[in-house]
Coordinates of C-alpha atoms in Angstrom, one line a residue:
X1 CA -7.9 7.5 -6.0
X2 CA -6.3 10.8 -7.2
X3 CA -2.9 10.7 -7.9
X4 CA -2.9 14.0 -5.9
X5 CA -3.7 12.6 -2.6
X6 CA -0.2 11.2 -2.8
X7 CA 2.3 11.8 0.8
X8 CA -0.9 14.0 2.2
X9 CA -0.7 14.7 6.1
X10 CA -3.7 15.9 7.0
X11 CA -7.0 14.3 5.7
X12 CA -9.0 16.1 3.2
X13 CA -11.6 13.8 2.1
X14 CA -12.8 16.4 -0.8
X15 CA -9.4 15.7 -2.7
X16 CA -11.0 12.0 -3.5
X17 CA -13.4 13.3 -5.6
X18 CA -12.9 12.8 -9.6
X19 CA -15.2 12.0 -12.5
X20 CA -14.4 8.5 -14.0
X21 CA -15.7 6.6 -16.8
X22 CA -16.5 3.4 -16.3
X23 CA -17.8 0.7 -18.8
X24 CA -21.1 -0.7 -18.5
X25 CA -23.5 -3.2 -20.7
X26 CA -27.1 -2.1 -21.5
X27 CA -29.0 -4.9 -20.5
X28 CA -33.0 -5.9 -21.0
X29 CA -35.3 -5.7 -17.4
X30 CA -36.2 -9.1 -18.1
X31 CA -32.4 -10.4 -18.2
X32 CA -31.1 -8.6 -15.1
X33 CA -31.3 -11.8 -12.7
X34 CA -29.4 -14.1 -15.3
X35 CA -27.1 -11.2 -16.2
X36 CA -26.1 -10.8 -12.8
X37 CA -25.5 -13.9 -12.0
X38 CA -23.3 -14.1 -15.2
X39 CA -21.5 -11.0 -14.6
X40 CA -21.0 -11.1 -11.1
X41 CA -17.0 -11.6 -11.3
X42 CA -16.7 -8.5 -13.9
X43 CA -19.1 -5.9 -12.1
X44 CA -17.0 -3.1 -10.7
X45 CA -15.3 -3.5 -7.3
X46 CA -15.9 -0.2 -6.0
X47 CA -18.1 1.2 -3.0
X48 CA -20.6 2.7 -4.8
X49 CA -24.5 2.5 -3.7
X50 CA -25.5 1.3 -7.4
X51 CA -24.1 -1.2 -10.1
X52 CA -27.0 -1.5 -12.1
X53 CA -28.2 1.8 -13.2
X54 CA -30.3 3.3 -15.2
X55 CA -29.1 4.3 -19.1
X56 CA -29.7 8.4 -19.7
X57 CA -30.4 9.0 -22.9
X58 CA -27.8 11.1 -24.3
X59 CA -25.8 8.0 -24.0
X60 CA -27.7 5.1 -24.9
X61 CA -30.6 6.9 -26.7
X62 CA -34.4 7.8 -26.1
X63 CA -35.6 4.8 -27.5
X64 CA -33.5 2.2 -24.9
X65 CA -33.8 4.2 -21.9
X66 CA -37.2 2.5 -20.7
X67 CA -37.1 -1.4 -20.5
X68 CA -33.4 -1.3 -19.9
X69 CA -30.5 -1.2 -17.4
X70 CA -26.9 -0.2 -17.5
X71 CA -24.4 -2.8 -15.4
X72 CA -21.6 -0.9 -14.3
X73 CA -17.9 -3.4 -14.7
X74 CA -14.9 -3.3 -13.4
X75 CA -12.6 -0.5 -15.1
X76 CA -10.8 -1.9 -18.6
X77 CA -13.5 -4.7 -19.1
X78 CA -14.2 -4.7 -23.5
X79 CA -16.5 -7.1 -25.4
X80 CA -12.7 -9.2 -26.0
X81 CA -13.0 -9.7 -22.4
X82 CA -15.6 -11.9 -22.4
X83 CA -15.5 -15.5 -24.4
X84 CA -17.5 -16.4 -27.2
X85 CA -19.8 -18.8 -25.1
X86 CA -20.3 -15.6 -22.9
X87 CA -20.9 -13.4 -25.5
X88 CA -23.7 -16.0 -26.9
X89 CA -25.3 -16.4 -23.9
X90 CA -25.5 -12.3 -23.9
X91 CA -27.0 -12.2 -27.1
X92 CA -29.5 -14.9 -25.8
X93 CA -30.4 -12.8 -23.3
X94 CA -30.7 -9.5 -25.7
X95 CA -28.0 -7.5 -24.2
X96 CA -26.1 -5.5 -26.9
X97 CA -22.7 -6.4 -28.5
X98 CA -21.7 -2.8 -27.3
X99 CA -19.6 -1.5 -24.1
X100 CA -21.0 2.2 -23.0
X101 CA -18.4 4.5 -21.2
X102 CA -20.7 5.6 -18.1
X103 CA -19.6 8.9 -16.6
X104 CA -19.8 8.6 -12.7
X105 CA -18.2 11.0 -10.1
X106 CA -16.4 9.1 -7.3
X107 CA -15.3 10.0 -4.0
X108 CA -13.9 9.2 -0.5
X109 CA -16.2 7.4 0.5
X110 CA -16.1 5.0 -2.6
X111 CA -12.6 3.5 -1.5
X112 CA -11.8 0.7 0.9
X113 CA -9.5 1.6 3.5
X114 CA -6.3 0.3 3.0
X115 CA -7.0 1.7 -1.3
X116 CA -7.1 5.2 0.7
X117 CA -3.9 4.5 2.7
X118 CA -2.0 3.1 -0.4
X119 CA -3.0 6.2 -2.4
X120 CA -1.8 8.6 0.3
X121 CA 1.3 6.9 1.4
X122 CA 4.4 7.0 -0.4
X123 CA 5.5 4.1 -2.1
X124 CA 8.4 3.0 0.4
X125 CA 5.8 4.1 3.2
X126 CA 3.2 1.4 2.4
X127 CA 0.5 0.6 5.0
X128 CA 0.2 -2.6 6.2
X129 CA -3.3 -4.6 5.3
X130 CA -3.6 -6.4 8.7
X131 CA -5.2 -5.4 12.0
X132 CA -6.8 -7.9 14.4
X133 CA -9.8 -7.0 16.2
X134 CA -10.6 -7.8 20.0
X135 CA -13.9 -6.5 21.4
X136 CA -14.6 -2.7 20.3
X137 CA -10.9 -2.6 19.8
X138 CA -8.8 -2.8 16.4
X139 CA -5.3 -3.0 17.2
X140 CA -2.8 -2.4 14.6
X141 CA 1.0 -2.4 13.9
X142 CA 2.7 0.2 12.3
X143 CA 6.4 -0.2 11.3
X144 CA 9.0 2.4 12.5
X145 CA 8.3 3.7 8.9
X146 CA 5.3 4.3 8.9
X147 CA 5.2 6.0 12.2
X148 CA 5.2 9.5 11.2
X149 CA 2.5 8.8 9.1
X150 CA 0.2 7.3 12.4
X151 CA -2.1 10.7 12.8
X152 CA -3.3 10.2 9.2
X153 CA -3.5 6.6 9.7
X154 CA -5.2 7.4 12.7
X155 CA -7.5 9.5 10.7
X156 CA -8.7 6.9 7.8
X157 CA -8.9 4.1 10.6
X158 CA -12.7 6.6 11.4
X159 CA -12.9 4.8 8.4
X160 CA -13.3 1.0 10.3
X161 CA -14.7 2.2 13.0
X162 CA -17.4 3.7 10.6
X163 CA -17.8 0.4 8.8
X164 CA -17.7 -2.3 11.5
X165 CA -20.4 -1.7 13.9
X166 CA -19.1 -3.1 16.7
X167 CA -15.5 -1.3 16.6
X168 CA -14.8 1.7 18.8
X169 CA -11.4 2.2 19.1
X170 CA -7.9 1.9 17.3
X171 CA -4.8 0.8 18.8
X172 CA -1.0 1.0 17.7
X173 CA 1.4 -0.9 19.8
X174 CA 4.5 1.2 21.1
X175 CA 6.9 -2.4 21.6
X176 CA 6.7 -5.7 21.2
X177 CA 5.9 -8.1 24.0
X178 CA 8.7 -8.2 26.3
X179 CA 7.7 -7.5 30.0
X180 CA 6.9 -10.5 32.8
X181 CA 3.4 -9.8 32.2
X182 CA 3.2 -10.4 28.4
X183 CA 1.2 -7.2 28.2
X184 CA 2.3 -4.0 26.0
X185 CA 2.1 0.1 26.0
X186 CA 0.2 0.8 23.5
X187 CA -1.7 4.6 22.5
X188 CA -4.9 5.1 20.6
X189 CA -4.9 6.5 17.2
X190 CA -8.7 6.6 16.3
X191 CA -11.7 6.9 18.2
X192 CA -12.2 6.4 22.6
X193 CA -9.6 6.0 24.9
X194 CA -11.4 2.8 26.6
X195 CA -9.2 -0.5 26.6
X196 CA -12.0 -2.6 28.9
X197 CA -13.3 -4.6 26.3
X198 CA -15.6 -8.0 25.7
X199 CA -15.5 -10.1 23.0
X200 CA -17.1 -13.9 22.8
X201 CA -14.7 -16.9 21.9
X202 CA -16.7 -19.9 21.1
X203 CA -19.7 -19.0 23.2
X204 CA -18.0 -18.4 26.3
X205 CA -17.8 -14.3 27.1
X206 CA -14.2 -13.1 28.7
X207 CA -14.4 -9.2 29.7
X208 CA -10.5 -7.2 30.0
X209 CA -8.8 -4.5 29.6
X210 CA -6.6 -5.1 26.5
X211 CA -3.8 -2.3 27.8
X212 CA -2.9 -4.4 30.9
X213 CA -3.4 -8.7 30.3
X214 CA -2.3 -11.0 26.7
X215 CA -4.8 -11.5 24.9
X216 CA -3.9 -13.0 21.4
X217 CA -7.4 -13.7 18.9
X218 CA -5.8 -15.5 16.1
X219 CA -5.4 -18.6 19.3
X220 CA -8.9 -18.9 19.2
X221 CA -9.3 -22.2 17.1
X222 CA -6.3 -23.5 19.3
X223 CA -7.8 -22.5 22.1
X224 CA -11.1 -24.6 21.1
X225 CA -8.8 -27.8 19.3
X226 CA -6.9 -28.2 23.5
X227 CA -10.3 -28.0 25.0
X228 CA -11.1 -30.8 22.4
X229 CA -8.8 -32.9 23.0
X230 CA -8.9 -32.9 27.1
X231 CA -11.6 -35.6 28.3
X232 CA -14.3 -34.8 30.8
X233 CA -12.6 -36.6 33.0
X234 CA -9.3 -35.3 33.0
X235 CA -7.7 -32.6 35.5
X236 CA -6.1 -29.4 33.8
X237 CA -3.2 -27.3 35.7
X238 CA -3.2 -24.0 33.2
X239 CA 0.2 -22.7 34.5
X240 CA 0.2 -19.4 32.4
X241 CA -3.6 -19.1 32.2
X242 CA -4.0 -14.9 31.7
X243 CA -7.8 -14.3 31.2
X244 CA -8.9 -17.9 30.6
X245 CA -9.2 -18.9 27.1
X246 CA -7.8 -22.0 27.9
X247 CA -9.2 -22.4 31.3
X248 CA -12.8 -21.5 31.2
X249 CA -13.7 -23.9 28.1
X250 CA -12.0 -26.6 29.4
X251 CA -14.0 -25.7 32.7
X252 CA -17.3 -25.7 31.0
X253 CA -16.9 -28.7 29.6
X254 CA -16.6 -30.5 33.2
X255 CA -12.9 -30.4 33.7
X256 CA -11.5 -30.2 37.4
X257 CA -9.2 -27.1 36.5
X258 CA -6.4 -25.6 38.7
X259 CA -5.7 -22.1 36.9
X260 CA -2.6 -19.7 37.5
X261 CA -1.3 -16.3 36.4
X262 CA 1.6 -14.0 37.5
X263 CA 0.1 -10.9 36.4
X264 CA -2.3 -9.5 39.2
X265 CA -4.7 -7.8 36.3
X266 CA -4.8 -11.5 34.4
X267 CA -5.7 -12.8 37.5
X268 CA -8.1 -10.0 38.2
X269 CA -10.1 -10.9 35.0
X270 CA -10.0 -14.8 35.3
X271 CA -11.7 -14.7 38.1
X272 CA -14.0 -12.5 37.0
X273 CA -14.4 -14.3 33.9
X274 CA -15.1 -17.8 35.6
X275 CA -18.1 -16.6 37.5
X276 CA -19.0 -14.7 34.4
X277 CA -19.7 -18.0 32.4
X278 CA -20.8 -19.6 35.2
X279 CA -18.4 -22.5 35.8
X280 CA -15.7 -23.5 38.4
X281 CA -12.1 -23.0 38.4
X282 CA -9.2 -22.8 41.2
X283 CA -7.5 -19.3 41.0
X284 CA -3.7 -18.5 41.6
X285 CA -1.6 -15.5 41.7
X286 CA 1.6 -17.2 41.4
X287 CA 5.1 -17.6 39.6
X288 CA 4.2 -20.7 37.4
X289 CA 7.4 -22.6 38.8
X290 CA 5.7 -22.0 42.0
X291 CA 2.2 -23.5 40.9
X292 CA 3.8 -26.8 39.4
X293 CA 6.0 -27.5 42.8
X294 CA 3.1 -26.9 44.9
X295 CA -0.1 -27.0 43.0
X296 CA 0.6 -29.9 40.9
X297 CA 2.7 -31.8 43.6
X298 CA 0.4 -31.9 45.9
X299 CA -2.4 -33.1 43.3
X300 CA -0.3 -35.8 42.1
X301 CA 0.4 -37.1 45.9
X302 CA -3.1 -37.6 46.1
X303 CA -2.8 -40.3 43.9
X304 CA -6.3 -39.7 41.4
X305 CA -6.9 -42.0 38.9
X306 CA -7.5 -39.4 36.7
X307 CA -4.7 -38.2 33.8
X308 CA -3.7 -34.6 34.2
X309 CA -2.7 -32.0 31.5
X310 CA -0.4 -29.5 32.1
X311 CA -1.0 -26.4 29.7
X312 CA 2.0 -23.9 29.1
X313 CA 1.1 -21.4 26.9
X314 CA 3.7 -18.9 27.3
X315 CA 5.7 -19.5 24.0
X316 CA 8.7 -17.1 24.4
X317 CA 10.1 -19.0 27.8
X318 CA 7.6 -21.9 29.0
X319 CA 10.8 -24.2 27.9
X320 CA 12.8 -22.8 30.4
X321 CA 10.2 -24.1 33.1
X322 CA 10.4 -27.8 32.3
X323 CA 13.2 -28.5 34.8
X324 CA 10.9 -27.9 37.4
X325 CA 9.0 -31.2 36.7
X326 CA 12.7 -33.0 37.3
X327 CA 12.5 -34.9 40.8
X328 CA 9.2 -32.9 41.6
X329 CA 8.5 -36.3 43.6
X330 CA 11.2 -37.1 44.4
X331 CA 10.7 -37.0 48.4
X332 CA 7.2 -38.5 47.5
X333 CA 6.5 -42.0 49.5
X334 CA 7.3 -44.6 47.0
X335 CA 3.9 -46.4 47.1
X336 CA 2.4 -43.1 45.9
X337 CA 4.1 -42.5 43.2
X338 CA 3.9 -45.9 41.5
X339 CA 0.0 -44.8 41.7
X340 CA 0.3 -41.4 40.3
X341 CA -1.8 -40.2 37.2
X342 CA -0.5 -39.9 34.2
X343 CA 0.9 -36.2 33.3
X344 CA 0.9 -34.8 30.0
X345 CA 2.5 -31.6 29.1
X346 CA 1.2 -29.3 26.2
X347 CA 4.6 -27.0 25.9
X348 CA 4.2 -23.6 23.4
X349 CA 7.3 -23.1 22.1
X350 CA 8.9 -20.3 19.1
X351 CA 11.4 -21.7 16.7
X352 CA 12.9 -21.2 13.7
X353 CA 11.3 -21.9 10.5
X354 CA 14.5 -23.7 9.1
X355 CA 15.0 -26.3 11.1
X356 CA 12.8 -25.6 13.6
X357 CA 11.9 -29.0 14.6
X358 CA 15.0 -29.6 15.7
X359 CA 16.5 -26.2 17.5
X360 CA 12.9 -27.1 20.1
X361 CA 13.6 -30.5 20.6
X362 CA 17.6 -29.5 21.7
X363 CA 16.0 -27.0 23.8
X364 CA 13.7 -29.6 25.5
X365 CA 16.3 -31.9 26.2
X366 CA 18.4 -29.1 27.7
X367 CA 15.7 -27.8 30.2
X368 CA 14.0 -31.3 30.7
X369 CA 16.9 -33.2 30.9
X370 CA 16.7 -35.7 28.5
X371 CA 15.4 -36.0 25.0
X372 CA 11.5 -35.9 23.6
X373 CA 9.7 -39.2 23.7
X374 CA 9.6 -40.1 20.7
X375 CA 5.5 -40.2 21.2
X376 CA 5.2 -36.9 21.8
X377 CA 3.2 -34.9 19.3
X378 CA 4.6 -31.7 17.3
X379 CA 1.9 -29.6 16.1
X380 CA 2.4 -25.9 14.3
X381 CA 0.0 -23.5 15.8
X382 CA 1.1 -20.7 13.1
X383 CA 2.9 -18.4 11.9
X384 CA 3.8 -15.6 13.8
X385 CA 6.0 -13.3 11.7
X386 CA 8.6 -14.2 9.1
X387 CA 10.6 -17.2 9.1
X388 CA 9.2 -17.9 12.9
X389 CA 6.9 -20.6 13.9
X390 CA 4.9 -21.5 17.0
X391 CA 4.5 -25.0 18.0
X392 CA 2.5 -27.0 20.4
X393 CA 4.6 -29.8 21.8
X394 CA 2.7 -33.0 24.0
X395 CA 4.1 -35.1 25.5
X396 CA 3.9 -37.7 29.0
X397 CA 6.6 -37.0 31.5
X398 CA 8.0 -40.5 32.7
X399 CA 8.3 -41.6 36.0
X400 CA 12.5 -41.2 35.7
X401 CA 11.8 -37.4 35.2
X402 CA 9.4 -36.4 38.4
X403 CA 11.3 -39.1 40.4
X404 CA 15.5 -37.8 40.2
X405 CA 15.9 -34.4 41.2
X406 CA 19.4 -34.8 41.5
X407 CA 20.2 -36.1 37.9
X408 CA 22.7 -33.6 36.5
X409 CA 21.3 -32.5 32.8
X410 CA 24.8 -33.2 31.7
X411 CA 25.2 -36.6 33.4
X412 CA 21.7 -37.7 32.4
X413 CA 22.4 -37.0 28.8
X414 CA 26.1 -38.7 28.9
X415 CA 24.4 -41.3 30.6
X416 CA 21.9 -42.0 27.2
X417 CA 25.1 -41.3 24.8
X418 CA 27.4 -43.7 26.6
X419 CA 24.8 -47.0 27.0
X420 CA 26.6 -48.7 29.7
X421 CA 29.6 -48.0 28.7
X422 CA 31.7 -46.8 32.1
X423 CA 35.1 -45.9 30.8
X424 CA 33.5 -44.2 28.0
X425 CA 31.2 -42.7 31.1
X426 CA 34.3 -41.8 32.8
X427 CA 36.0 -40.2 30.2
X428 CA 33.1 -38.3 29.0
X429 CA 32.4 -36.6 32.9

């Protein structure tokens, strides 16, 4: 684009418009299908309607002008560019050892959309490339920097919501997610002020509005590898289910699933989204501490055969629930608990890039009082900003955990340091 466009504050889309010359090969009718396949890496990037075009005659002469096409490359593309095989095969074809300078007027509408935003930002102001997209809404972040830039950026997002069909509306975050119910203030910068939105994850529909419940798109091939890995069999207790990306797969697929959420909206919409796919799933309103000591209790006293999967997606704090599963059976009859199913515990958890392995399992120990099996299974889910991870942690709870209660964290782990030793025991408490 223009170089004048440069730190603009309102849009003016005529200010993109500027005659260029780009090179171009004059190339026989009967070669355009090899040619193209050929040149397909060096045609010019740009959004113009036509790359092959036809030659005038003041540039290529009367005599070429029928029986022949012009292909428009990419800007600074010379016969050196191309190798000698290349140029053989060209000459093979009949196209001419000769780069034409094509005069072509380009404008606004000929540039991606993050090419406008870098041209009218300043150079410390630069837009960032990413935006996710959930339902008819793209929601972007803008950095404190670019903030009093956001009406323009407003402006060229028309741009997406001209070019993806399905789009509808921008979004720009006002904090990050810090609130009870993982939800965020956000304001629209582009297009209708309509957060109620439906997307399709895997063939399963959820309908929500995006302003009030967490809804995270870049889960959705975790989403799909749990609901893999759980048997038909199996019982699910989703303690931190919002909407039911978790929940309603796993469902489908012919899971008994016991779903909770704290946030009335999530709650709201997971119902609504179970008898929108047509499947069956126990609802709860609840604190997920709450859930586990009287959902999962009560399950477990039942004494089913069948293993049970605890799901706590809630990254920023699920660790800090895990001493809720210490002595959560511990007033259970004894002959029922020998019985009881097998529990396994899918824990999301942040940590550190360096050393992150380590800094979760600490915090583990410290909440479940005592250390990761050395079974369990450490999987990265992602990246989620720099030089922080998110993991998935499973792992079986052991019958010592649900059964003591009353094990002090600090005793239990002087208890594992000390290995019988009662002076050391002693000195240590």
């Amino acid at each position: 684009p223009p170089a004048a466009v440069r730190g603009m504050k309102v849009l003016d889309r005529s200010a993109f418009e500027q005659e260029v010359t780009l090179p171009a090969l004059l190339v026989p009718v009967q070669s355009l299908r090899n040619c193209r396949k050929m040149m397909k890496s060096k045609l010019v990037n740009l959004s113009i309607n036509k790359k092959v075009v036809d030659p005038p005659a003041h540039l290529v002469g009367e005599e070429l002008t029928a029986g022949h096409k012009l292909f428009l490359l990419k800007p600074g593309t010379t016969m050196e560019t191309y190798s000698s095989d290349e140029k053989q095969m060209l000459g093979k074809l009949g196209v001419k050892d000769k780069i034409y300078d094509y005069r072509i007027t380009l404008g606004y509408e000929n540039y991606k959309h993050w090419d406008v935003l870098r041209a009218i930002l300043p150079d410390s102001e630069m837009a960032a490339r990413g935006f996710s997209q959930v339902g008819h809404i793209l929601h972007v972040n803008l950095r404190d920097h670019q903030l009093p830039y956001k009406h323009i950026i407003g402006q060229q997002s028309q741009v997406l919501l001209d070019k993806i069909q399905t789009a509808r509306t921008v979004v720009n975050k006002h904090q990050n997610i810090d609130n009870k119910f993982r939800n965020f203030e956000m304001e629209v910068i582009a297009g209708e002020n309509n957060f109620v939105t439906r997307i399709i994850e895997h063939g399963r529909k959820f309908e929500f509005d995006f302003s009030k419940v967490f809804w995270n798109s870049r889960l959705s091939t975790e989403h799909q590898r749990i609901t893999n890995f759980v048997s038909e069999s199996d019982v699910v207790f989703d303690v931190f289910a919002g909407v039911g990306p978790f929940a309603i797969p796993i469902a489908k697929k012919g899971c008994v699933v016991y779903a909770n959420d704290l946030n009335p909206e999530s709650y709201r919409w997971l119902l609504h989204n179970v008898a929108l796919n047509k499947t069956k799933a126990k609802c709860f309103n609840s604190d997920g501490r709450e859930f586990i000591q009287t959902e999962l209790r009560n399950y477990l006293l039942t004494r089913s055969p069948h293993k049970v999967h605890v799901l706590m997606n809630l990254p920023a704090i699920a660790v800090e629930f895990l001493d809720v599963f210490r002595g959560l059976l511990c007033n259970g009859d004894c002959l029922k608990l020998l019985s009881i199913p097998e529990v396994c515990v899918h824990l999301y958890i942040f940590a550190p890039e360096k050393d992150g392995i380590a800094d979760l399992k600490s915090r583990i120990k410290q909440s479940l009082g005592c250390a990761l099996p050395e079974d369990a299974v450490i999987y990265n889910v992602r990246n989620v900003a720099p030089k922080k991870q998110m993991y998935c942690v499973s792992f079986v709870l052991t019958w010592s955990t649900l059964k003591s209660r009353h094990t002090n964290i600090k005793e239990s782990i002087v208890n594992e340091h000390c290995q019988g030793d009662a002076a050391l025991k002693d000195q240590m408490l």
